[in-house]
Short mmCIF file of C-alpha atoms and ligand atoms in Angstrom, two decimals:
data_model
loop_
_atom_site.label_atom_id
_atom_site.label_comp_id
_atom_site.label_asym_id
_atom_site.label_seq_id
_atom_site.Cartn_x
_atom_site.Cartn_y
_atom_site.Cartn_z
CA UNK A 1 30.59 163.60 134.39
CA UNK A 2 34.34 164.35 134.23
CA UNK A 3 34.84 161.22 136.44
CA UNK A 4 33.41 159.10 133.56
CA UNK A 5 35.67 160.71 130.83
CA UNK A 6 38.84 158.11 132.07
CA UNK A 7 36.92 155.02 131.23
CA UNK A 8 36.82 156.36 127.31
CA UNK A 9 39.17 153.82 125.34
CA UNK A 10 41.26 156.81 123.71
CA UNK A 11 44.14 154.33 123.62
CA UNK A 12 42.80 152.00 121.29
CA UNK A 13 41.63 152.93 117.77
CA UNK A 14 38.23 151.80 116.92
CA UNK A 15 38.09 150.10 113.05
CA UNK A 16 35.55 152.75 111.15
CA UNK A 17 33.08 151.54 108.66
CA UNK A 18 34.27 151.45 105.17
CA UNK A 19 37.64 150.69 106.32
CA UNK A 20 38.15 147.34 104.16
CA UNK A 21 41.94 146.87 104.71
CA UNK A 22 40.62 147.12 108.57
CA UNK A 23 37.79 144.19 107.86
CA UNK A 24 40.80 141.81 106.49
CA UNK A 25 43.27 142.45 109.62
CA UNK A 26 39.74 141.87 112.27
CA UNK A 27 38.43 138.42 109.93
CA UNK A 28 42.24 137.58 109.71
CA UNK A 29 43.32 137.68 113.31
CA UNK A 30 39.37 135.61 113.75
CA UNK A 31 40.24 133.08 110.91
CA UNK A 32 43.78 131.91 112.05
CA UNK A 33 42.73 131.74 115.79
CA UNK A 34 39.86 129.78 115.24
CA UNK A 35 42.19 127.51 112.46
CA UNK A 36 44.66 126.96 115.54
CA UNK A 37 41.94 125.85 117.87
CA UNK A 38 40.85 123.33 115.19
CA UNK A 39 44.38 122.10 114.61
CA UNK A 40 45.28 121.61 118.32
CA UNK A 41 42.20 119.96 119.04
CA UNK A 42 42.30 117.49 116.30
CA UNK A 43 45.94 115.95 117.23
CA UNK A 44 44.04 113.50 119.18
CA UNK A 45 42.59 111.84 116.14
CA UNK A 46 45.60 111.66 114.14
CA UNK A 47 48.13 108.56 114.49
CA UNK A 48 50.73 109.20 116.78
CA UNK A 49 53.09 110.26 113.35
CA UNK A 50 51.25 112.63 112.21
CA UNK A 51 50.35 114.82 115.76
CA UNK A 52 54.00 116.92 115.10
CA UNK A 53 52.60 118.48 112.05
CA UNK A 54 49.34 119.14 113.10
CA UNK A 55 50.90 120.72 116.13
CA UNK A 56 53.12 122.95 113.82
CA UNK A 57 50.26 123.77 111.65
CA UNK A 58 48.29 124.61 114.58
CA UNK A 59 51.54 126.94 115.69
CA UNK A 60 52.14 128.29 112.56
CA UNK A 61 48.49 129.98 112.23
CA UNK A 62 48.49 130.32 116.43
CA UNK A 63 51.58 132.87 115.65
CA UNK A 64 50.25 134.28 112.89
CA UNK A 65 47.00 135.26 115.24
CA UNK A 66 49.06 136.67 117.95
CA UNK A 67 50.72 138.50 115.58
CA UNK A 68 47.15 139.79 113.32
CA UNK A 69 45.78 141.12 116.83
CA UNK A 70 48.56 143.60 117.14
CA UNK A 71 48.67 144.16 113.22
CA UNK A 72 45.09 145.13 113.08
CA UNK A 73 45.49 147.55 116.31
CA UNK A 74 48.37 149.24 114.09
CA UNK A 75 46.12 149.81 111.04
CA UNK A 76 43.07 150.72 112.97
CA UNK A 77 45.70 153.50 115.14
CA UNK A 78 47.95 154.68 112.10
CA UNK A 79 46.22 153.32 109.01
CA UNK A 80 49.80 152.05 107.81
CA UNK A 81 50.97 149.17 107.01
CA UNK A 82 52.65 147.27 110.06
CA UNK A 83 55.43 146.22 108.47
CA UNK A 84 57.78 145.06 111.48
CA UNK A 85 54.82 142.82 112.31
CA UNK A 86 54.15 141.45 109.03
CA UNK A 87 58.04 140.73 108.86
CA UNK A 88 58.75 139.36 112.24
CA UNK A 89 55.36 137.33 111.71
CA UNK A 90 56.98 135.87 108.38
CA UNK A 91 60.27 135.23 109.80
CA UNK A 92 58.80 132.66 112.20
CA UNK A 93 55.75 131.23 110.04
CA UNK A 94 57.78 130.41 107.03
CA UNK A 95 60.50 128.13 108.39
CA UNK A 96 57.64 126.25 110.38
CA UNK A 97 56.43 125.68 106.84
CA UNK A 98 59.48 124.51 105.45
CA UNK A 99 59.58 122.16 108.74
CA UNK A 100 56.08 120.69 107.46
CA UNK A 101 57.66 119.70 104.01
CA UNK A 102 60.58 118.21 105.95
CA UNK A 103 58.10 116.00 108.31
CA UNK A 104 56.46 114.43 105.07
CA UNK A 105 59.79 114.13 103.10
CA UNK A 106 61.07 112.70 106.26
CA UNK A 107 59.56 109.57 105.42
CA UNK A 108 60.84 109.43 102.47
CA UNK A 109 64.67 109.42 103.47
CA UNK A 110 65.14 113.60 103.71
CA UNK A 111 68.12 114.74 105.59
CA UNK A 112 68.30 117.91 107.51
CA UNK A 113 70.19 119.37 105.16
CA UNK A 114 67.47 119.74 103.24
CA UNK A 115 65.36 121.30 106.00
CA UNK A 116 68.40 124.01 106.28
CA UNK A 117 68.34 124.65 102.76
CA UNK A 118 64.75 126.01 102.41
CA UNK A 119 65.10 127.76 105.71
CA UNK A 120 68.29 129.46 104.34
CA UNK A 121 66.39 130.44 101.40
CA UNK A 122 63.62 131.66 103.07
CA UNK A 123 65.26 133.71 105.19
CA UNK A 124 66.63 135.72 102.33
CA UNK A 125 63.42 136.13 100.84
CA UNK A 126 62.20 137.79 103.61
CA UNK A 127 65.49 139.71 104.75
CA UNK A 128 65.53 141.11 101.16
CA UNK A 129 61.96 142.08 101.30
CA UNK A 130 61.70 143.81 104.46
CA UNK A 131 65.10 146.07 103.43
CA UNK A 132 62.74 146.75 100.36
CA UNK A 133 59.96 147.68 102.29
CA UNK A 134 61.67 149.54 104.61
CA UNK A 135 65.32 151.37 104.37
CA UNK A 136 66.01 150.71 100.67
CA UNK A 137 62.21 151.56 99.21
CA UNK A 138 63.31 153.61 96.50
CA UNK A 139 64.71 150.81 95.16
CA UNK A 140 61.80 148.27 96.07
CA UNK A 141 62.25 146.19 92.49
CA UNK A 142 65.93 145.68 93.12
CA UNK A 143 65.35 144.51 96.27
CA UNK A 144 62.13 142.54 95.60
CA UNK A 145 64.51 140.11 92.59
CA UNK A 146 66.70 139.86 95.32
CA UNK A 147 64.46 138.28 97.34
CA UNK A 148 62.75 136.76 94.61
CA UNK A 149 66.04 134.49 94.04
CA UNK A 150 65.35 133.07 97.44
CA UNK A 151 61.69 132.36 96.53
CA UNK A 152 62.90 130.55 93.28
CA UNK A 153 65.54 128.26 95.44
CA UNK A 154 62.56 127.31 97.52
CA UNK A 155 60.19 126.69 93.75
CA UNK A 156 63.24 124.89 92.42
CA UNK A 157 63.98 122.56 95.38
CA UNK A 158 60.23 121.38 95.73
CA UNK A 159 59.69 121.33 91.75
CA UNK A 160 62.75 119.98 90.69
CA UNK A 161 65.55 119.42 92.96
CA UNK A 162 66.30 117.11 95.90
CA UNK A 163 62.52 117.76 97.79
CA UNK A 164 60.91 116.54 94.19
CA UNK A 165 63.36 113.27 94.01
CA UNK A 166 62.78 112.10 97.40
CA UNK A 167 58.81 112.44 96.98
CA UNK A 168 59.27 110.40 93.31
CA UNK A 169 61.03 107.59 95.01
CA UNK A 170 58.20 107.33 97.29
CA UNK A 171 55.32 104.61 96.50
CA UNK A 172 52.83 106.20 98.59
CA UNK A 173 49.95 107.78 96.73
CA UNK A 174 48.69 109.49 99.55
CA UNK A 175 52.01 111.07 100.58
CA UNK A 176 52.73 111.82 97.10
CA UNK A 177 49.24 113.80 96.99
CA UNK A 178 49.78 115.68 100.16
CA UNK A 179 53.48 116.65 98.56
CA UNK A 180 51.84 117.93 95.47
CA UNK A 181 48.98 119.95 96.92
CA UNK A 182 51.81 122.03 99.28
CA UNK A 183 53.87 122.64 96.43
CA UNK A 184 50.96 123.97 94.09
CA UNK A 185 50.62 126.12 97.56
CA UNK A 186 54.64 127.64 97.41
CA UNK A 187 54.27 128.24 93.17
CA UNK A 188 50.66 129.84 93.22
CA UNK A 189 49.61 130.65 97.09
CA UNK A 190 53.21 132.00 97.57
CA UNK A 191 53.33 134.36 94.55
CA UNK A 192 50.69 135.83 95.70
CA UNK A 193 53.21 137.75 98.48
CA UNK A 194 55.17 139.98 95.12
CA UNK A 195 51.96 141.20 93.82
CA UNK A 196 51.60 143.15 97.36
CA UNK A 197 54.82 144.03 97.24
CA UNK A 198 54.72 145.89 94.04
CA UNK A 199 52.11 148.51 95.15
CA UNK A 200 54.96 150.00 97.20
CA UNK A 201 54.16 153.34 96.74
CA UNK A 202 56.31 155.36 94.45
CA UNK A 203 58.79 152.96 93.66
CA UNK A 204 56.18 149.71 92.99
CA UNK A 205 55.72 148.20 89.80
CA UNK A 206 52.04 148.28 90.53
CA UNK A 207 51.77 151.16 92.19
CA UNK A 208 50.13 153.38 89.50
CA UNK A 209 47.45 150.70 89.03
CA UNK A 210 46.86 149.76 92.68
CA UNK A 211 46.11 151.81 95.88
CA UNK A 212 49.24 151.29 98.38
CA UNK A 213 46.55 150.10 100.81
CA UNK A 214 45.95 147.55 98.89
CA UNK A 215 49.06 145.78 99.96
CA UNK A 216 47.72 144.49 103.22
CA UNK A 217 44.97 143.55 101.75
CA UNK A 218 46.81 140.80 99.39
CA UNK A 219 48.82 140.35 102.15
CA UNK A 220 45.97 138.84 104.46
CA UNK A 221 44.38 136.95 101.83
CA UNK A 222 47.81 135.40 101.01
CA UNK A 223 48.18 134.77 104.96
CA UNK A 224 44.76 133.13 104.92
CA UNK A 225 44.91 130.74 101.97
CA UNK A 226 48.65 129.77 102.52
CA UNK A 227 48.41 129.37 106.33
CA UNK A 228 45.32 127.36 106.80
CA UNK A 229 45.16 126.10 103.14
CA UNK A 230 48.64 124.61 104.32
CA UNK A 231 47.61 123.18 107.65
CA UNK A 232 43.91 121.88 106.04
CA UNK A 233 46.29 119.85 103.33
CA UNK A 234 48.46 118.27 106.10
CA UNK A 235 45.37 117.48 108.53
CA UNK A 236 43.38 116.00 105.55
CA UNK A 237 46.98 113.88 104.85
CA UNK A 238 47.14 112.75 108.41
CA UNK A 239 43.34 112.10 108.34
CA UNK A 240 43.57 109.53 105.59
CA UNK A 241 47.08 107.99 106.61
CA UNK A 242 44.83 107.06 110.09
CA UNK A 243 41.71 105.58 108.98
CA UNK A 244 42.61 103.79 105.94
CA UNK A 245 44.47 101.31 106.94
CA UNK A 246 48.21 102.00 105.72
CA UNK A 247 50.02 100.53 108.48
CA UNK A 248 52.46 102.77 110.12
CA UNK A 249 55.46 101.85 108.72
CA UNK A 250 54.57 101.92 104.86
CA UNK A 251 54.40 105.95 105.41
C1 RET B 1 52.65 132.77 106.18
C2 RET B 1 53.44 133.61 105.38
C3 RET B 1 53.97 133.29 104.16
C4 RET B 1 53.74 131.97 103.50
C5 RET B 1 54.73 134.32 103.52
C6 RET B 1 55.32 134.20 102.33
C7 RET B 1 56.00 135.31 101.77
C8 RET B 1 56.58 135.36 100.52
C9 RET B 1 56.57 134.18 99.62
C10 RET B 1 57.16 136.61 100.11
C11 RET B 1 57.81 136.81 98.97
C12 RET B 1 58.41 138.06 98.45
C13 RET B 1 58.96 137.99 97.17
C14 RET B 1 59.07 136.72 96.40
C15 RET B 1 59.50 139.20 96.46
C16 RET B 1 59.06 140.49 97.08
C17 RET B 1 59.21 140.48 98.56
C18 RET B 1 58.39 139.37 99.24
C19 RET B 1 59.05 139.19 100.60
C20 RET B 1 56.96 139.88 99.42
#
Protein backbone atom coordinates (compact mmCIF):
# COMPACT_ATOMS: atom_id res chain seq x y z
CA UNK A 1 0.00 0.00 0.00
CA UNK A 2 2.83 2.42 0.88
CA UNK A 3 4.44 1.43 -2.49
CA UNK A 4 1.39 2.95 -4.27
CA UNK A 5 1.49 6.29 -2.27
CA UNK A 6 4.56 7.67 -4.91
CA UNK A 7 2.37 7.44 -7.92
CA UNK A 8 -0.12 10.21 -6.09
CA UNK A 9 0.30 13.50 -8.29
CA UNK A 10 1.05 15.72 -5.06
CA UNK A 11 3.06 17.92 -7.41
CA UNK A 12 0.41 19.11 -9.47
CA UNK A 13 -2.67 20.94 -8.14
CA UNK A 14 -5.90 19.56 -9.26
CA UNK A 15 -8.55 22.62 -10.46
CA UNK A 16 -11.57 22.13 -7.66
CA UNK A 17 -15.12 22.60 -8.63
CA UNK A 18 -16.42 26.03 -8.24
CA UNK A 19 -13.14 27.39 -9.03
CA UNK A 20 -14.31 29.75 -12.07
CA UNK A 21 -11.07 31.80 -12.49
CA UNK A 22 -9.62 27.99 -12.77
CA UNK A 23 -12.43 27.07 -15.67
CA UNK A 24 -11.12 30.30 -17.76
CA UNK A 25 -7.19 29.42 -17.45
CA UNK A 26 -8.25 25.22 -18.46
CA UNK A 27 -10.95 26.58 -21.63
CA UNK A 28 -8.21 29.26 -22.32
CA UNK A 29 -5.08 27.20 -22.65
CA UNK A 30 -7.96 24.59 -24.87
CA UNK A 31 -9.24 27.60 -26.99
CA UNK A 32 -5.86 29.12 -28.20
CA UNK A 33 -4.30 25.63 -28.86
CA UNK A 34 -6.98 24.45 -30.82
CA UNK A 35 -7.08 28.32 -32.66
CA UNK A 36 -3.25 27.61 -33.51
CA UNK A 37 -3.93 24.23 -35.00
CA UNK A 38 -6.62 25.87 -37.18
CA UNK A 39 -4.34 28.70 -38.22
CA UNK A 40 -1.32 26.50 -39.15
CA UNK A 41 -3.33 24.18 -40.97
CA UNK A 42 -5.14 26.63 -43.07
CA UNK A 43 -1.83 28.42 -44.61
CA UNK A 44 -2.20 26.01 -47.34
CA UNK A 45 -5.34 27.60 -48.64
CA UNK A 46 -4.30 31.05 -48.48
CA UNK A 47 -2.31 32.77 -51.52
CA UNK A 48 1.19 32.60 -51.10
CA UNK A 49 0.89 36.58 -49.54
CA UNK A 50 -1.12 36.01 -47.11
CA UNK A 51 0.57 32.48 -45.41
CA UNK A 52 3.08 35.06 -43.14
CA UNK A 53 0.16 36.31 -41.24
CA UNK A 54 -1.65 33.35 -40.82
CA UNK A 55 1.57 31.86 -39.59
CA UNK A 56 1.95 34.77 -37.02
CA UNK A 57 -1.59 34.51 -36.02
CA UNK A 58 -1.20 30.92 -35.62
CA UNK A 59 2.14 31.87 -33.35
CA UNK A 60 0.70 34.48 -31.59
CA UNK A 61 -2.23 32.21 -29.99
CA UNK A 62 0.45 28.97 -30.18
CA UNK A 63 2.49 31.24 -27.46
CA UNK A 64 -0.21 32.33 -25.76
CA UNK A 65 -1.16 28.35 -25.18
CA UNK A 66 2.23 27.44 -24.06
CA UNK A 67 2.11 30.08 -21.90
CA UNK A 68 -2.00 29.38 -20.44
CA UNK A 69 -0.75 25.68 -19.61
CA UNK A 70 1.73 26.93 -17.11
CA UNK A 71 -0.65 29.92 -16.05
CA UNK A 72 -3.43 27.63 -15.18
CA UNK A 73 -0.93 25.15 -13.17
CA UNK A 74 -0.03 28.47 -11.13
CA UNK A 75 -3.67 29.30 -10.24
CA UNK A 76 -4.73 25.77 -9.68
CA UNK A 77 -1.17 25.47 -7.12
CA UNK A 78 -1.30 29.09 -5.50
CA UNK A 79 -4.67 30.49 -6.50
CA UNK A 80 -2.75 33.84 -7.51
CA UNK A 81 -2.52 35.54 -10.23
CA UNK A 82 0.60 34.49 -12.44
CA UNK A 83 1.67 37.60 -13.20
CA UNK A 84 5.32 36.94 -14.66
CA UNK A 85 3.44 34.68 -17.08
CA UNK A 86 0.76 36.92 -18.04
CA UNK A 87 3.61 39.61 -18.61
CA UNK A 88 6.22 37.65 -20.38
CA UNK A 89 3.16 36.13 -22.42
CA UNK A 90 2.20 39.87 -23.41
CA UNK A 91 5.61 40.96 -24.12
CA UNK A 92 5.85 38.49 -27.01
CA UNK A 93 2.05 38.36 -28.25
CA UNK A 94 1.65 42.04 -28.62
CA UNK A 95 4.47 43.00 -30.98
CA UNK A 96 3.43 39.89 -33.18
CA UNK A 97 0.21 41.88 -33.33
CA UNK A 98 1.61 45.02 -34.22
CA UNK A 99 3.65 42.85 -36.97
CA UNK A 100 0.05 41.76 -38.37
CA UNK A 101 -0.98 45.52 -38.86
CA UNK A 102 2.42 46.07 -40.50
CA UNK A 103 1.88 42.95 -43.07
CA UNK A 104 -1.53 44.56 -44.26
CA UNK A 105 -0.24 48.22 -44.20
CA UNK A 106 2.67 46.79 -45.98
CA UNK A 107 0.80 46.83 -49.03
CA UNK A 108 -0.10 49.91 -48.75
CA UNK A 109 3.48 51.59 -48.77
CA UNK A 110 4.24 51.22 -44.65
CA UNK A 111 7.79 51.56 -43.67
CA UNK A 112 9.33 49.84 -40.76
CA UNK A 113 9.38 52.67 -38.96
CA UNK A 114 6.09 52.35 -38.43
CA UNK A 115 6.31 48.71 -37.30
CA UNK A 116 8.99 50.12 -34.56
CA UNK A 117 6.74 52.69 -33.47
CA UNK A 118 3.83 50.52 -32.19
CA UNK A 119 6.29 48.02 -30.87
CA UNK A 120 7.98 50.90 -28.91
CA UNK A 121 4.71 51.81 -27.62
CA UNK A 122 3.71 48.63 -26.71
CA UNK A 123 6.44 47.82 -24.89
CA UNK A 124 5.79 50.64 -22.49
CA UNK A 125 2.39 49.69 -22.00
CA UNK A 126 3.32 46.60 -20.73
CA UNK A 127 6.68 47.61 -18.88
CA UNK A 128 4.51 50.20 -17.04
CA UNK A 129 1.90 47.71 -16.20
CA UNK A 130 3.81 44.94 -14.90
CA UNK A 131 5.91 47.63 -12.42
CA UNK A 132 2.17 48.38 -11.43
CA UNK A 133 1.32 45.03 -10.83
CA UNK A 134 4.21 44.13 -9.24
CA UNK A 135 6.98 46.43 -7.27
CA UNK A 136 5.12 49.76 -7.44
CA UNK A 137 1.32 48.36 -6.53
CA UNK A 138 0.57 50.88 -4.12
CA UNK A 139 0.63 53.11 -6.68
CA UNK A 140 -1.19 50.87 -9.41
CA UNK A 141 -3.23 54.13 -11.00
CA UNK A 142 -0.02 56.05 -11.48
CA UNK A 143 1.46 53.42 -13.05
CA UNK A 144 -1.56 52.10 -15.02
CA UNK A 145 -1.78 56.20 -16.98
CA UNK A 146 1.63 55.54 -17.50
CA UNK A 147 1.09 52.76 -19.39
CA UNK A 148 -2.04 53.93 -20.60
CA UNK A 149 0.00 56.72 -22.68
CA UNK A 150 1.55 53.86 -24.55
CA UNK A 151 -1.89 52.30 -25.24
CA UNK A 152 -3.13 55.76 -26.59
CA UNK A 153 0.14 56.07 -29.05
CA UNK A 154 -0.88 52.69 -30.34
CA UNK A 155 -5.14 54.13 -30.55
CA UNK A 156 -3.74 57.30 -32.08
CA UNK A 157 -1.43 55.79 -34.75
CA UNK A 158 -4.17 53.27 -36.07
CA UNK A 159 -7.11 55.96 -35.63
CA UNK A 160 -5.50 58.88 -36.75
CA UNK A 161 -1.94 59.00 -37.51
CA UNK A 162 0.37 57.51 -40.14
CA UNK A 163 -1.30 53.58 -39.85
CA UNK A 164 -4.90 55.44 -40.65
CA UNK A 165 -3.31 57.52 -43.80
CA UNK A 166 -1.67 54.70 -45.41
CA UNK A 167 -4.98 52.46 -45.13
CA UNK A 168 -7.07 55.78 -46.68
CA UNK A 169 -4.80 55.93 -49.62
CA UNK A 170 -5.55 52.42 -50.25
CA UNK A 171 -8.42 51.51 -52.95
CA UNK A 172 -8.92 48.14 -51.71
CA UNK A 173 -12.23 47.54 -49.99
CA UNK A 174 -11.31 44.39 -48.69
CA UNK A 175 -8.01 45.54 -47.16
CA UNK A 176 -9.62 48.56 -45.95
CA UNK A 177 -12.27 46.19 -44.08
CA UNK A 178 -9.72 43.90 -42.59
CA UNK A 179 -7.84 47.36 -41.32
CA UNK A 180 -10.99 48.52 -39.71
CA UNK A 181 -12.16 45.36 -37.97
CA UNK A 182 -8.35 45.12 -36.13
CA UNK A 183 -8.54 48.53 -35.10
CA UNK A 184 -12.19 48.31 -33.57
CA UNK A 185 -10.13 45.20 -31.89
CA UNK A 186 -7.04 47.70 -30.25
CA UNK A 187 -9.98 50.62 -29.12
CA UNK A 188 -12.64 48.09 -27.65
CA UNK A 189 -10.94 44.38 -27.37
CA UNK A 190 -7.79 46.15 -25.98
CA UNK A 191 -9.48 48.25 -23.26
CA UNK A 192 -10.70 45.53 -22.03
CA UNK A 193 -6.88 44.79 -20.40
CA UNK A 194 -7.37 48.33 -17.70
CA UNK A 195 -10.60 47.14 -16.42
CA UNK A 196 -8.52 43.99 -14.95
CA UNK A 197 -6.06 46.03 -13.97
CA UNK A 198 -8.06 48.18 -11.72
CA UNK A 199 -9.22 45.37 -9.35
CA UNK A 200 -5.63 45.44 -8.04
CA UNK A 201 -6.35 44.90 -4.69
CA UNK A 202 -6.03 47.78 -2.34
CA UNK A 203 -4.76 50.24 -4.54
CA UNK A 204 -7.38 49.47 -7.76
CA UNK A 205 -9.85 51.78 -8.86
CA UNK A 206 -12.22 48.88 -8.99
CA UNK A 207 -11.21 47.10 -6.35
CA UNK A 208 -14.05 47.85 -3.85
CA UNK A 209 -16.57 46.80 -6.54
CA UNK A 210 -14.76 43.76 -7.95
CA UNK A 211 -13.18 40.61 -6.34
CA UNK A 212 -9.21 40.76 -7.08
CA UNK A 213 -9.81 37.33 -8.65
CA UNK A 214 -11.64 38.70 -10.96
CA UNK A 215 -8.67 40.08 -12.75
CA UNK A 216 -7.70 36.90 -14.48
CA UNK A 217 -10.81 36.37 -15.31
CA UNK A 218 -11.05 39.66 -17.68
CA UNK A 219 -7.77 38.90 -18.42
CA UNK A 220 -8.59 35.50 -20.30
CA UNK A 221 -11.60 36.70 -21.88
CA UNK A 222 -9.57 39.70 -23.21
CA UNK A 223 -6.81 37.00 -24.33
CA UNK A 224 -9.56 35.04 -26.05
CA UNK A 225 -11.46 37.66 -28.04
CA UNK A 226 -8.28 39.74 -28.96
CA UNK A 227 -6.08 36.73 -29.85
CA UNK A 228 -8.27 34.64 -31.99
CA UNK A 229 -10.80 37.47 -32.78
CA UNK A 230 -7.45 38.96 -34.31
CA UNK A 231 -6.21 35.93 -36.17
CA UNK A 232 -10.16 34.96 -37.37
CA UNK A 233 -10.16 38.78 -38.97
CA UNK A 234 -6.83 38.23 -40.83
CA UNK A 235 -7.71 34.50 -42.01
CA UNK A 236 -11.21 35.68 -43.16
CA UNK A 237 -9.01 38.76 -45.06
CA UNK A 238 -6.68 36.27 -46.62
CA UNK A 239 -9.70 33.98 -47.38
CA UNK A 240 -11.41 36.52 -49.57
CA UNK A 241 -8.16 38.16 -51.12
CA UNK A 242 -7.73 34.18 -52.56
CA UNK A 243 -10.92 33.22 -53.98
CA UNK A 244 -12.26 36.32 -55.34
CA UNK A 245 -10.35 37.03 -57.86
CA UNK A 246 -8.20 40.26 -56.91
CA UNK A 247 -5.14 39.48 -58.66
CA UNK A 248 -2.08 39.53 -56.58
CA UNK A 249 -0.72 42.61 -57.22
CA UNK A 250 -3.85 44.97 -56.69
CA UNK A 251 -3.40 43.97 -52.77
C1 LIG B 1 -2.71 39.15 -26.32
C2 LIG B 1 -2.56 40.16 -25.37
C3 LIG B 1 -2.95 41.47 -25.52
C4 LIG B 1 -3.62 41.97 -26.75
C5 LIG B 1 -2.71 42.32 -24.39
C6 LIG B 1 -3.01 43.61 -24.34
C7 LIG B 1 -2.77 44.34 -23.15
C8 LIG B 1 -3.13 45.66 -22.93
C9 LIG B 1 -3.77 46.48 -23.99
C10 LIG B 1 -2.86 46.20 -21.62
C11 LIG B 1 -3.08 47.46 -21.26
C12 LIG B 1 -2.87 48.09 -19.93
C13 LIG B 1 -3.27 49.42 -19.82
C14 LIG B 1 -3.74 50.23 -20.98
C15 LIG B 1 -3.23 50.16 -18.52
C16 LIG B 1 -3.10 49.26 -17.33
C17 LIG B 1 -2.05 48.24 -17.52
C18 LIG B 1 -2.31 47.32 -18.73
C19 LIG B 1 -0.95 46.73 -19.07
C20 LIG B 1 -3.26 46.21 -18.29
Amino acid sequence: MNNLSIFEPTFLAVLQSGDYVGFTFFIGSMAMMAASVFFFFEMRNVDGKWRTSLLVSGLITFIAAVHYFYMRDFWAENQASPTEFRYIDWILTVPLMCVEFYLILKAFGAKASLLWKMIFYSLWMLIAGYLGETVFRDNSPLWGFISTIGYLGIVYEVWLGSAKKLANNSNDPVLQGAFQALAWFILVGWAIYPLGYMTIEGSGWLSGALAASSMDIIYNIGDAINKIGFGLVIYALAMKQSNTGFAPSQA
